[in-house]
Coordinates of C-alpha atoms in Angstrom, one line a residue:
Chain U
M1 CA -34.3 51.8 18.0
E2 CA -37.2 52.3 20.3
K3 CA -40.0 53.5 18.0
N4 CA -43.3 51.6 17.7
A5 CA -44.1 47.9 17.7
A6 CA -44.5 47.3 14.0
P7 CA -41.0 48.1 12.7
V8 CA -39.5 46.0 15.4
K9 CA -41.3 43.0 14.1
T10 CA -40.1 43.6 10.6
T11 CA -36.5 44.0 11.6
S12 CA -36.6 40.8 13.6
L13 CA -38.1 39.0 10.6
R14 CA -35.5 40.6 8.4
R15 CA -32.7 39.6 10.8
R16 CA -34.0 36.1 10.7
S17 CA -33.9 36.0 6.9
Y18 CA -30.4 37.5 7.0
W19 CA -29.3 34.7 9.3
S20 CA -30.9 32.0 7.2
K21 CA -29.2 33.5 4.1
A22 CA -25.8 33.5 6.0
G23 CA -26.6 29.9 7.1
N24 CA -27.2 28.9 3.5
I25 CA -24.0 30.3 2.3
V26 CA -22.0 28.6 5.1
S27 CA -23.8 25.3 4.2
F28 CA -23.0 25.7 0.6
L29 CA -19.3 26.3 1.4
L30 CA -19.4 23.3 3.6
L31 CA -20.8 21.3 0.7
I32 CA -18.1 22.4 -1.6
L33 CA -15.5 21.5 1.0
L34 CA -17.0 18.0 1.5
T35 CA -17.2 17.6 -2.3
A36 CA -13.4 18.2 -2.5
V37 CA -12.8 15.8 0.4
V38 CA -14.9 13.0 -1.2
M39 CA -13.4 13.4 -4.7
L40 CA -9.8 13.7 -3.4
P41 CA -9.3 9.9 -3.2
I42 CA -10.5 9.3 -6.7
W43 CA -8.3 12.2 -8.0
W44 CA -5.3 10.8 -6.1
I45 CA -5.7 7.3 -7.5
F46 CA -6.0 8.8 -11.0
R47 CA -3.1 11.1 -10.7
S48 CA -0.9 8.3 -9.3
S49 CA -1.8 6.2 -12.4
L50 CA -0.2 8.8 -14.7
M51 CA 3.2 9.1 -12.9
T52 CA 6.5 7.4 -13.2
N53 CA 7.4 5.2 -10.2
A54 CA 10.1 7.7 -9.3
E55 CA 7.7 10.6 -9.2
L56 CA 5.3 8.6 -7.1
Y57 CA 7.8 8.5 -4.2
I58 CA 8.7 12.2 -4.2
Y59 CA 8.2 13.9 -0.9
P60 CA 6.3 16.2 -0.6
P61 CA 4.1 14.7 -3.3
N62 CA 2.9 16.5 -6.4
F63 CA -0.8 17.0 -6.7
F64 CA -0.5 17.0 -10.5
P65 CA 1.7 14.6 -12.5
S66 CA 4.6 16.6 -14.1
R67 CA 3.9 14.6 -17.3
W68 CA 0.6 12.8 -17.9
L69 CA 1.9 9.4 -18.8
F70 CA -1.1 7.7 -20.4
S71 CA 1.4 5.2 -21.8
N72 CA 1.2 3.6 -18.3
Y73 CA -2.2 2.3 -19.2
A74 CA -0.9 0.6 -22.4
E75 CA 1.8 -1.1 -20.3
T76 CA -0.6 -2.2 -17.6
L77 CA -2.9 -3.7 -20.2
Q78 CA -0.1 -6.0 -21.3
N79 CA -0.3 -7.8 -18.0
F80 CA -3.8 -7.0 -16.9
P81 CA -6.3 -8.3 -19.5
F82 CA -8.9 -5.7 -18.7
W83 CA -11.1 -6.2 -21.7
Q84 CA -11.3 -9.9 -21.2
Y85 CA -12.3 -9.4 -17.5
F86 CA -14.7 -6.7 -18.6
G87 CA -16.3 -9.0 -21.1
N88 CA -16.6 -11.8 -18.5
T89 CA -18.1 -9.5 -16.0
M90 CA -20.7 -8.4 -18.6
L91 CA -21.5 -12.0 -19.3
I92 CA -22.7 -12.2 -15.7
I93 CA -24.2 -8.8 -15.4
V94 CA -26.2 -8.4 -18.6
P95 CA -28.4 -11.5 -18.2
S96 CA -28.8 -11.0 -14.5
V97 CA -30.0 -7.4 -14.9
L98 CA -32.4 -8.4 -17.6
F99 CA -33.9 -11.4 -15.9
G100 CA -33.8 -9.8 -12.5
T101 CA -35.7 -6.7 -13.6
L102 CA -38.2 -8.8 -15.5
T103 CA -39.0 -11.3 -12.7
A104 CA -39.0 -8.6 -10.1
T105 CA -41.6 -6.7 -12.1
L106 CA -43.8 -9.9 -12.5
C107 CA -43.6 -10.6 -8.8
G108 CA -44.1 -7.0 -7.8
Y109 CA -47.2 -6.8 -10.1
A110 CA -48.7 -10.0 -8.6
F111 CA -48.2 -8.7 -5.0
A112 CA -49.5 -5.2 -5.9
R113 CA -52.5 -6.0 -8.0
L114 CA -53.7 -9.6 -8.2
R115 CA -55.8 -11.5 -5.6
F116 CA -54.9 -15.0 -4.7
K117 CA -54.8 -17.4 -1.8
G118 CA -51.8 -17.1 0.5
K119 CA -50.8 -13.7 -0.7
S120 CA -50.0 -12.2 2.7
F121 CA -48.1 -15.3 3.7
W122 CA -45.8 -15.2 0.7
F123 CA -45.5 -11.5 0.9
T124 CA -44.4 -11.7 4.6
L125 CA -41.9 -14.4 3.6
C126 CA -40.6 -12.2 0.9
I127 CA -40.2 -9.1 3.1
G128 CA -38.7 -11.3 5.8
S129 CA -36.0 -12.5 3.4
M130 CA -34.8 -8.9 3.2
L131 CA -33.6 -9.4 6.8
L132 CA -31.8 -12.6 6.0
P133 CA -28.1 -12.1 5.5
N134 CA -27.2 -13.6 2.1
M135 CA -23.7 -14.6 3.2
V136 CA -25.2 -17.1 5.6
T137 CA -26.6 -19.3 2.7
L138 CA -23.4 -19.3 0.8
I139 CA -22.2 -22.8 1.8
P140 CA -25.4 -24.8 1.1
L141 CA -25.8 -22.9 -2.2
Y142 CA -22.2 -23.7 -3.1
I143 CA -22.8 -27.4 -2.4
M144 CA -26.0 -27.3 -4.5
W145 CA -24.6 -25.5 -7.5
T146 CA -21.3 -27.3 -7.7
R147 CA -22.0 -30.8 -6.5
G148 CA -25.7 -31.0 -7.1
F149 CA -25.8 -29.4 -10.6
G150 CA -22.1 -29.6 -11.5
L151 CA -22.0 -25.8 -12.3
G152 CA -18.6 -25.1 -10.6
N153 CA -16.4 -22.7 -12.5
T154 CA -19.3 -21.4 -14.6
Y155 CA -21.2 -18.2 -14.4
W156 CA -24.6 -19.9 -13.8
P157 CA -24.5 -19.9 -10.0
L158 CA -24.1 -16.1 -10.2
I159 CA -26.8 -15.6 -12.9
L160 CA -29.6 -18.1 -12.0
P161 CA -30.6 -16.4 -8.7
F162 CA -31.7 -13.4 -10.7
L163 CA -34.2 -15.6 -12.6
C164 CA -35.9 -15.9 -9.2
G165 CA -37.3 -12.4 -8.6
G166 CA -34.1 -10.4 -8.4
G167 CA -34.1 -10.1 -4.6
A168 CA -36.9 -9.2 -2.1
F169 CA -36.1 -5.6 -2.0
N170 CA -36.5 -5.1 -5.7
I171 CA -39.8 -6.9 -5.7
F172 CA -40.9 -4.7 -2.8
L173 CA -39.8 -1.6 -4.6
I174 CA -41.7 -2.5 -7.7
R175 CA -44.8 -3.4 -5.7
Q176 CA -44.7 0.0 -3.8
F177 CA -44.4 1.8 -7.1
I178 CA -47.3 0.0 -8.8
R179 CA -49.5 0.8 -5.8
T180 CA -49.2 4.5 -6.5
I181 CA -50.7 4.0 -10.0
P182 CA -54.4 4.6 -10.0
R183 CA -56.4 1.3 -10.3
E184 CA -58.9 3.0 -12.5
L185 CA -56.4 2.7 -15.3
D186 CA -56.3 -1.1 -15.2
E187 CA -60.1 -1.3 -14.6
A188 CA -60.7 0.7 -17.7
A189 CA -58.4 -1.6 -19.6
T190 CA -60.2 -4.7 -18.2
I191 CA -63.5 -3.3 -19.5
D192 CA -61.9 -3.0 -22.9
G193 CA -61.1 -6.7 -22.6
A194 CA -57.4 -6.6 -21.8
G195 CA -56.0 -9.6 -19.8
H196 CA -53.8 -9.2 -16.8
M197 CA -50.6 -9.6 -18.8
R198 CA -51.6 -7.0 -21.3
I199 CA -52.4 -4.6 -18.5
L200 CA -49.0 -5.3 -17.0
F201 CA -47.0 -4.7 -20.2
Q202 CA -49.1 -2.0 -21.8
I203 CA -50.2 0.1 -18.8
I204 CA -48.1 -0.7 -15.7
V205 CA -44.6 -1.2 -17.3
P206 CA -44.6 2.2 -19.0
A207 CA -45.7 3.9 -15.8
I208 CA -43.1 2.2 -13.6
K209 CA -40.1 2.7 -15.8
P210 CA -38.2 4.8 -13.3
A211 CA -38.6 2.1 -10.7
M212 CA -37.4 -0.6 -13.2
I213 CA -34.3 1.4 -14.0
V214 CA -33.6 1.7 -10.3
V215 CA -34.0 -2.1 -9.9
A216 CA -31.7 -2.7 -12.8
L217 CA -29.1 -0.3 -11.3
F218 CA -29.3 -2.1 -7.9
I219 CA -28.7 -5.5 -9.5
F220 CA -25.8 -4.0 -11.5
V221 CA -24.2 -2.6 -8.4
L222 CA -24.8 -5.8 -6.4
L223 CA -22.9 -7.9 -8.9
W224 CA -20.4 -5.2 -9.5
N225 CA -19.5 -5.0 -5.8
D226 CA -19.5 -8.7 -5.2
L227 CA -16.2 -10.4 -4.8
L228 CA -16.8 -13.3 -2.4
Q229 CA -19.3 -15.2 -4.6
Q230 CA -17.3 -14.7 -7.7
T231 CA -14.1 -15.9 -5.9
V232 CA -16.0 -19.0 -4.7
Y233 CA -17.5 -20.0 -8.0
I234 CA -14.9 -19.0 -10.6
N235 CA -11.5 -20.7 -10.5
S236 CA -9.9 -20.5 -14.0
P237 CA -8.0 -17.2 -14.9
D238 CA -9.6 -17.0 -18.3
K239 CA -13.0 -16.7 -16.6
F240 CA -12.0 -14.0 -14.0
T241 CA -14.2 -11.0 -13.5
I242 CA -12.8 -7.5 -13.0
A243 CA -13.1 -7.8 -9.2
I244 CA -11.2 -11.1 -9.0
G245 CA -8.7 -10.1 -11.8
L246 CA -7.9 -6.8 -10.0
S247 CA -7.3 -8.4 -6.6
M248 CA -5.1 -11.1 -8.1
F249 CA -3.2 -8.4 -10.0
K250 CA -2.7 -6.5 -6.8
S251 CA -1.4 -9.5 -4.8
G252 CA 0.8 -10.5 -7.7
L253 CA 2.5 -7.1 -8.0
K254 CA 2.7 -6.3 -4.2
A255 CA 4.0 -2.7 -4.5
D256 CA 4.2 -1.6 -8.2
W257 CA 1.7 1.1 -7.3
V258 CA 1.6 2.8 -10.7
R259 CA 0.4 -0.3 -12.4
I260 CA -2.0 -1.1 -9.6
M261 CA -3.5 2.4 -9.8
C262 CA -3.8 2.1 -13.6
A263 CA -5.7 -1.2 -13.1
T264 CA -7.8 0.3 -10.4
C265 CA -8.8 3.3 -12.6
L266 CA -9.7 0.9 -15.4
A267 CA -11.9 -1.0 -13.0
F268 CA -13.6 2.3 -12.0
L269 CA -14.3 3.2 -15.6
P270 CA -17.3 1.1 -16.7
G271 CA -19.3 2.1 -13.6
I272 CA -18.5 5.8 -14.2
V273 CA -19.5 5.5 -17.9
I274 CA -22.8 3.7 -17.1
Y275 CA -23.5 6.2 -14.4
L276 CA -22.9 9.2 -16.6
I277 CA -25.3 7.8 -19.2
G278 CA -28.1 7.0 -16.8
Q279 CA -27.3 9.5 -14.0
K280 CA -30.5 11.5 -14.2
S281 CA -32.8 8.5 -14.2
F282 CA -30.8 6.8 -11.4
V283 CA -30.8 9.4 -8.8
E284 CA -34.2 10.9 -9.7
G285 CA -35.6 7.4 -9.9
I286 CA -34.4 6.5 -6.5
V287 CA -35.6 9.7 -5.0
M288 CA -39.0 9.2 -6.7
S289 CA -39.5 5.6 -5.9
G290 CA -37.5 5.6 -2.7
M291 CA -39.7 4.8 0.3
K292 CA -43.1 5.4 -1.2
N293 CA -44.9 4.1 1.8
Chain P
M1 CA -61.7 2.6 7.4
S2 CA -64.2 2.6 4.6
K3 CA -61.3 2.4 2.1
A4 CA -60.0 -0.8 3.7
M5 CA -63.5 -2.3 3.7
S6 CA -64.0 -1.6 0.0
K7 CA -60.7 -3.2 -0.9
K8 CA -61.8 -6.5 0.7
K9 CA -64.9 -6.8 -1.5
S10 CA -65.8 -9.8 -3.6
I11 CA -63.2 -12.5 -2.9
K12 CA -65.3 -15.3 -4.4
T13 CA -64.5 -18.1 -6.6
S14 CA -65.9 -16.7 -9.8
P15 CA -64.1 -17.9 -13.0
G16 CA -62.5 -14.4 -13.2
A17 CA -61.0 -14.7 -9.7
K18 CA -59.7 -18.2 -10.5
K19 CA -58.0 -16.9 -13.6
E20 CA -56.6 -14.0 -11.7
A21 CA -55.1 -16.4 -9.1
R22 CA -53.6 -18.5 -11.8
V23 CA -51.9 -15.5 -13.4
A24 CA -50.6 -14.5 -10.0
Y25 CA -49.1 -17.9 -9.3
L26 CA -47.5 -17.9 -12.8
C27 CA -46.0 -14.5 -12.1
L28 CA -44.8 -15.6 -8.7
I29 CA -43.1 -18.9 -9.7
P30 CA -39.7 -17.1 -9.7
A31 CA -40.3 -15.8 -6.2
F32 CA -41.6 -19.2 -4.9
I33 CA -38.4 -20.9 -6.2
G34 CA -36.2 -18.1 -4.9
L35 CA -37.7 -18.1 -1.5
T36 CA -37.7 -21.8 -1.0
V37 CA -34.7 -23.1 -2.9
L38 CA -32.4 -20.1 -2.6
T39 CA -33.3 -18.4 0.7
Y40 CA -35.2 -20.3 3.4
G41 CA -34.1 -23.8 2.3
P42 CA -30.4 -23.0 2.5
L43 CA -31.0 -21.3 5.9
L44 CA -32.4 -24.6 7.2
A45 CA -29.6 -26.5 5.4
V46 CA -26.9 -24.3 7.1
F47 CA -28.5 -25.0 10.5
I48 CA -28.4 -28.8 9.8
I49 CA -24.9 -29.0 8.2
G50 CA -23.6 -27.2 11.3
F51 CA -24.2 -30.4 13.2
F52 CA -22.1 -32.5 10.9
K53 CA -18.4 -33.0 10.4
W54 CA -18.0 -32.6 6.6
K55 CA -14.5 -32.5 5.3
G56 CA -14.1 -31.8 1.6
L57 CA -15.5 -34.6 -0.5
S58 CA -15.9 -37.2 2.3
T59 CA -19.3 -38.2 3.5
P60 CA -20.6 -36.0 6.3
H61 CA -21.3 -37.6 9.7
F62 CA -23.3 -36.3 12.6
I63 CA -21.4 -34.9 15.6
G64 CA -24.1 -33.0 17.4
L65 CA -22.9 -29.7 19.0
Q66 CA -19.2 -30.5 18.5
N67 CA -18.7 -27.7 15.9
Y68 CA -20.2 -25.1 18.2
I69 CA -18.2 -26.4 21.2
R70 CA -15.0 -26.2 19.2
L71 CA -15.9 -22.7 18.0
F72 CA -16.4 -21.3 21.5
T73 CA -13.7 -23.1 23.3
E74 CA -10.8 -24.0 21.0
D75 CA -11.0 -21.8 17.9
P76 CA -8.0 -19.4 17.9
Y77 CA -9.9 -16.8 15.7
F78 CA -13.6 -17.0 16.4
L79 CA -14.2 -15.0 19.5
D80 CA -11.9 -12.2 18.3
S81 CA -13.6 -12.4 15.0
I82 CA -17.0 -11.6 16.6
K83 CA -15.4 -8.6 18.4
V84 CA -13.8 -7.3 15.2
T85 CA -16.9 -7.7 13.1
V86 CA -19.1 -5.9 15.7
W87 CA -16.5 -3.2 16.1
F88 CA -16.3 -2.6 12.4
S89 CA -20.1 -2.6 12.1
I90 CA -20.6 0.0 14.9
L91 CA -18.0 2.3 13.4
A92 CA -19.3 1.9 9.8
V93 CA -23.0 2.1 10.7
V94 CA -22.8 5.1 13.0
G95 CA -20.4 6.9 10.6
T96 CA -22.5 6.2 7.6
M97 CA -25.7 7.3 9.3
V98 CA -24.3 10.7 10.5
Y99 CA -22.4 11.3 7.3
S100 CA -25.3 10.4 5.0
L101 CA -27.8 12.5 6.9
I102 CA -25.6 15.5 6.9
I103 CA -24.8 15.2 3.2
A104 CA -28.5 14.6 2.4
M105 CA -29.5 17.7 4.3
L106 CA -26.9 19.8 2.4
L107 CA -28.1 18.3 -0.9
N108 CA -31.7 19.1 -0.1
M109 CA -31.0 22.8 0.0
K110 CA -31.9 25.1 -2.9
I111 CA -28.4 25.2 -4.3
P112 CA -26.9 25.7 -7.8
A113 CA -25.7 22.6 -9.7
R114 CA -27.7 20.3 -7.5
G115 CA -27.4 17.4 -10.0
F116 CA -23.7 17.7 -10.0
F117 CA -23.4 17.6 -6.2
R118 CA -25.7 14.6 -6.0
A119 CA -23.7 12.8 -8.6
V120 CA -20.5 13.5 -6.6
F121 CA -21.7 11.9 -3.4
Y122 CA -23.4 9.0 -5.2
L123 CA -20.4 8.2 -7.4
P124 CA -18.4 6.1 -4.9
Y125 CA -21.3 3.7 -4.5
I126 CA -21.1 2.5 -8.2
L127 CA -17.4 1.8 -8.2
P128 CA -16.5 -1.8 -7.7
A129 CA -15.8 -2.3 -3.9
A130 CA -12.7 -4.4 -4.5
A131 CA -11.1 -1.7 -6.6
V132 CA -12.1 1.0 -4.1
Y133 CA -10.3 -0.9 -1.2
I134 CA -7.2 -1.5 -3.4
G135 CA -7.1 2.1 -4.5
W136 CA -7.5 3.4 -0.9
S137 CA -4.7 1.2 0.3
W138 CA -2.3 3.4 -1.7
L139 CA -3.7 6.5 0.0
Y140 CA -3.2 4.8 3.4
E141 CA 0.4 3.8 2.6
T142 CA 2.7 4.7 5.5
N143 CA 5.5 6.6 3.9
F144 CA 4.2 7.9 0.6
G145 CA 0.5 7.9 1.0
L146 CA -1.7 10.9 0.7
F147 CA -3.2 10.8 4.2
N148 CA 0.1 10.7 6.0
Y149 CA 1.3 13.6 4.0
L150 CA -1.8 15.6 5.0
L151 CA -1.4 14.6 8.6
N152 CA 2.3 15.7 8.5
Q153 CA 1.1 19.1 7.4
I154 CA -0.7 19.5 10.7
G155 CA 2.2 18.1 12.7
I156 CA 1.1 14.5 13.1
K157 CA 3.8 11.9 12.5
N158 CA 3.3 9.0 10.1
V159 CA 0.4 6.6 11.1
M160 CA 0.4 3.0 10.0
F161 CA -3.2 2.9 9.0
L162 CA -3.5 -0.6 7.6
S163 CA -0.5 -2.2 9.2
D164 CA -1.3 -1.2 12.8
S165 CA -3.7 -3.8 14.2
S166 CA -5.6 -1.2 16.3
L167 CA -6.1 1.1 13.3
A168 CA -6.9 -1.3 10.5
V169 CA -10.6 -1.6 11.4
P170 CA -11.3 2.1 11.8
S171 CA -9.4 2.8 8.5
L172 CA -11.5 0.3 6.7
A173 CA -14.7 1.7 8.2
I174 CA -13.8 5.1 6.8
I175 CA -13.8 3.5 3.3
A176 CA -17.1 1.9 4.0
I177 CA -18.6 5.3 5.0
W178 CA -17.2 6.8 1.8
L179 CA -19.1 4.2 -0.1
S180 CA -22.5 5.0 1.2
G181 CA -24.0 7.0 -1.7
N182 CA -27.1 4.8 -1.7
I183 CA -28.0 5.7 1.9
I184 CA -27.6 9.4 1.1
V185 CA -30.1 9.1 -1.8
I186 CA -32.6 7.3 0.3
F187 CA -32.3 10.0 3.0
L188 CA -32.7 12.6 0.3
A189 CA -35.9 11.0 -0.8
G190 CA -37.1 11.0 2.7
L191 CA -36.3 14.7 3.2
Q192 CA -38.2 15.6 0.2
N193 CA -41.3 13.8 1.6
V194 CA -41.2 15.9 4.8
P195 CA -44.3 18.0 4.4
G196 CA -43.4 21.6 3.8
V197 CA -46.3 22.9 5.9
Y198 CA -44.6 21.6 9.1
H199 CA -41.6 23.7 8.4
E200 CA -43.7 26.7 7.6
A201 CA -45.7 26.3 10.8
A202 CA -42.5 26.0 12.8
Q203 CA -41.0 29.0 11.2
I204 CA -44.1 31.1 11.9
D205 CA -43.9 30.0 15.5
G206 CA -40.3 31.3 15.5
A207 CA -38.3 28.1 15.5
N208 CA -34.7 28.5 14.3
G209 CA -32.9 26.2 12.0
F210 CA -31.6 23.9 14.7
Q211 CA -35.0 23.7 16.4
R212 CA -36.7 22.9 13.1
F213 CA -34.1 20.1 12.5
F214 CA -34.6 18.5 15.9
H215 CA -38.4 19.0 16.2
V216 CA -39.6 18.7 12.6
T217 CA -37.1 17.1 10.2
L218 CA -35.7 14.4 12.6
P219 CA -39.1 13.1 13.8
C220 CA -40.4 12.9 10.3
M221 CA -37.3 11.1 9.2
T222 CA -37.3 8.4 11.9
P223 CA -39.0 5.7 9.8
I224 CA -36.4 6.1 7.1
I225 CA -33.6 6.3 9.6
F226 CA -34.9 3.0 11.0
Y227 CA -34.9 1.4 7.5
N228 CA -31.4 2.7 6.7
L229 CA -30.1 1.7 10.1
L230 CA -31.4 -1.8 9.6
M231 CA -30.1 -2.4 6.1
C232 CA -26.8 -0.8 6.9
L233 CA -26.4 -3.0 10.0
I234 CA -27.2 -6.2 8.1
T235 CA -24.8 -5.2 5.3
N236 CA -21.9 -4.3 7.6
L237 CA -22.2 -7.3 9.9
Q238 CA -21.5 -9.4 6.8
V239 CA -18.5 -7.4 5.8
V240 CA -16.0 -9.5 3.8
T241 CA -14.7 -7.6 0.7
P242 CA -11.9 -5.6 2.5
A243 CA -10.5 -8.7 4.0
L244 CA -10.8 -10.6 0.8
A245 CA -9.4 -7.9 -1.5
L246 CA -6.9 -6.3 0.7
T247 CA -6.0 -7.4 4.2
N248 CA -6.4 -11.2 4.2
G249 CA -7.6 -10.8 7.8
G250 CA -4.4 -9.1 9.0
P251 CA -2.4 -7.4 10.4
G252 CA -2.4 -10.1 13.1
N253 CA -6.0 -11.1 13.1
S254 CA -7.3 -7.6 13.4
T255 CA -9.5 -7.7 10.3
M256 CA -10.6 -11.4 10.5
F257 CA -14.2 -10.7 9.9
L258 CA -16.7 -13.5 10.6
T259 CA -17.7 -13.9 7.0
Y260 CA -14.1 -14.0 6.0
L261 CA -13.4 -16.6 8.7
M262 CA -16.3 -18.7 7.3
Y263 CA -14.9 -18.4 3.8
R264 CA -11.4 -19.5 4.9
Y265 CA -12.7 -22.6 6.7
A266 CA -15.2 -23.5 4.0
F267 CA -13.1 -22.9 0.9
K268 CA -9.5 -22.9 2.0
S269 CA -9.5 -25.8 4.4
N270 CA -12.7 -27.5 3.2
Q271 CA -14.4 -27.8 6.6
L272 CA -17.9 -27.3 5.3
G273 CA -19.7 -28.4 8.5
Y274 CA -17.5 -26.3 10.8
A275 CA -17.9 -23.3 8.4
S276 CA -21.7 -23.8 8.4
A277 CA -21.7 -23.5 12.2
I278 CA -20.0 -20.1 11.7
S279 CA -22.6 -19.1 9.1
F280 CA -25.3 -19.9 11.6
V281 CA -23.6 -17.8 14.3
I282 CA -23.5 -14.9 11.8
F283 CA -27.2 -15.4 11.3
L284 CA -27.9 -15.4 15.0
L285 CA -25.7 -12.3 15.6
I286 CA -27.5 -10.4 12.9
A287 CA -30.9 -11.6 14.2
A288 CA -30.0 -10.4 17.7
F289 CA -29.1 -7.0 16.5
T290 CA -32.2 -6.8 14.3
T291 CA -34.4 -7.9 17.2
V292 CA -33.0 -5.2 19.5
L293 CA -33.5 -2.6 16.8
F294 CA -37.1 -3.7 16.2
A295 CA -37.8 -3.9 20.0
T296 CA -36.6 -0.3 20.6
S297 CA -38.1 1.1 17.4
K298 CA -41.5 1.7 18.9
S299 CA -40.2 4.2 21.4
W300 CA -38.4 6.4 18.8
I301 CA -40.1 6.0 15.5
F302 CA -42.6 8.7 14.7
Y303 CA -45.5 7.8 12.4
E304 CA -47.4 10.6 10.7
G305 CA -51.0 10.6 12.0
G306 CA -50.4 9.2 15.4
N307 CA -48.3 6.5 17.1
D308 CA -50.8 3.6 16.8

């Protein structure tokens, strides 16, 4: 124990690394526990969708269905026209994501690279609008779209806003990302005689792909999560989106929980599929582009 | 300094600069329209419509501050609605920030299957919110729901999560916290930008894990904490989906959130002027919270390279 000074120092260092290793293991176990907790609701919803109504009300409940009744889905689909709702939702989401990403890129490029009068004024207005709650403007926009333009019960009021820059945050994100690309690249292209638009599409766009994917995802999630605006603008059942269709289905059935859980799982499905396809670029893209300031 | 100077060079009206400006205006047409017609214009409109009585398809007529007087003196829902909205926001925002920061710290460790764990915590964010609230309502069910079963295991009797007016808001806030995958990822991005040298220096000085968290990680993260706090607050003060998809403002009026109240007046009973007054109150409420946050931010946000 009490020898000379040098070994003491190494033991204390070793002890510290021992503790940090123990800490890492405890943290990892905590992470596994939290993973289970976070996934439990999704599992429970899924497992409930595969049971008979009788099994659903057994106490204590089964964690696994005794028989996996995928036929529940076929029955649910008879009253819950999921594919129609899905198609309707895509009619809104696909053009919005395309237009939103494109116009956000154009605006972000102008703010990042081009010089013009009133730039800081418009940029401040743009950033300021991030603080503006969008629910506040619902009523005037509703009056404008339905009474001004006669677009009630169509998807246009939901799509057209994305022709206008796709939201301030997305413009800001693209701008921040473009600013990390060395200007020398565009200057070289300018010397070679490329115009601003060619620089944007041939040099900038390939370099900011991760940020554009993130913007596309954000617009997707925004529309995917929205219920209020869809409820306000869409009235006829044949035009319902997944979100409206599901909440109508739920309030119509009251307590047929097996069917409701089937419909809920169906509504989960497209998001999960899209996420699995693009998972890497989504999370990595956000981590990469996130907060480059 | 010199960098900033060199950026400001040559703003002259050469043909090249004129062309550049023209291209910029073309690129920005969408943003110009978006900001005027879809953002600031409607904000002004909501302020003006709030002074009118406008029922359904009839012509609006000016009534001054009558809508606001009615809101604060006669409306049976409004004052409680403010309380409920703020209460929900506080629970959801505080819960989200703590939960997200802890998860982000855990995900930032050198762990096996990192991609898998990140995906797990991000997943709830990409599920449609309406479906999430409906799905969770089954877990919250009083007699056969999962949560009451789990509570029974530790000796707690059945709790009426969504049908007890004092528990409905906290129950919904838990769902909102569960949905915060996006905040986690932004925190994660921030944690990866904390310069490794700071940690190494602290470690050499003998700082333990907790000290490093409070004296290195947390100060470096304050700008991102501020950003997330701001966005989370703005989102949650506008909460409407749980009421719309699930509770319809009940039980009692315990989940009558302001935006939901606005929706009911505007689209169920066609009182556009009165509902606009509520919209404007939502705007003022969020502006007040935002202002307080900005005002206090200078005292706790740490900027790399000095506080000025």
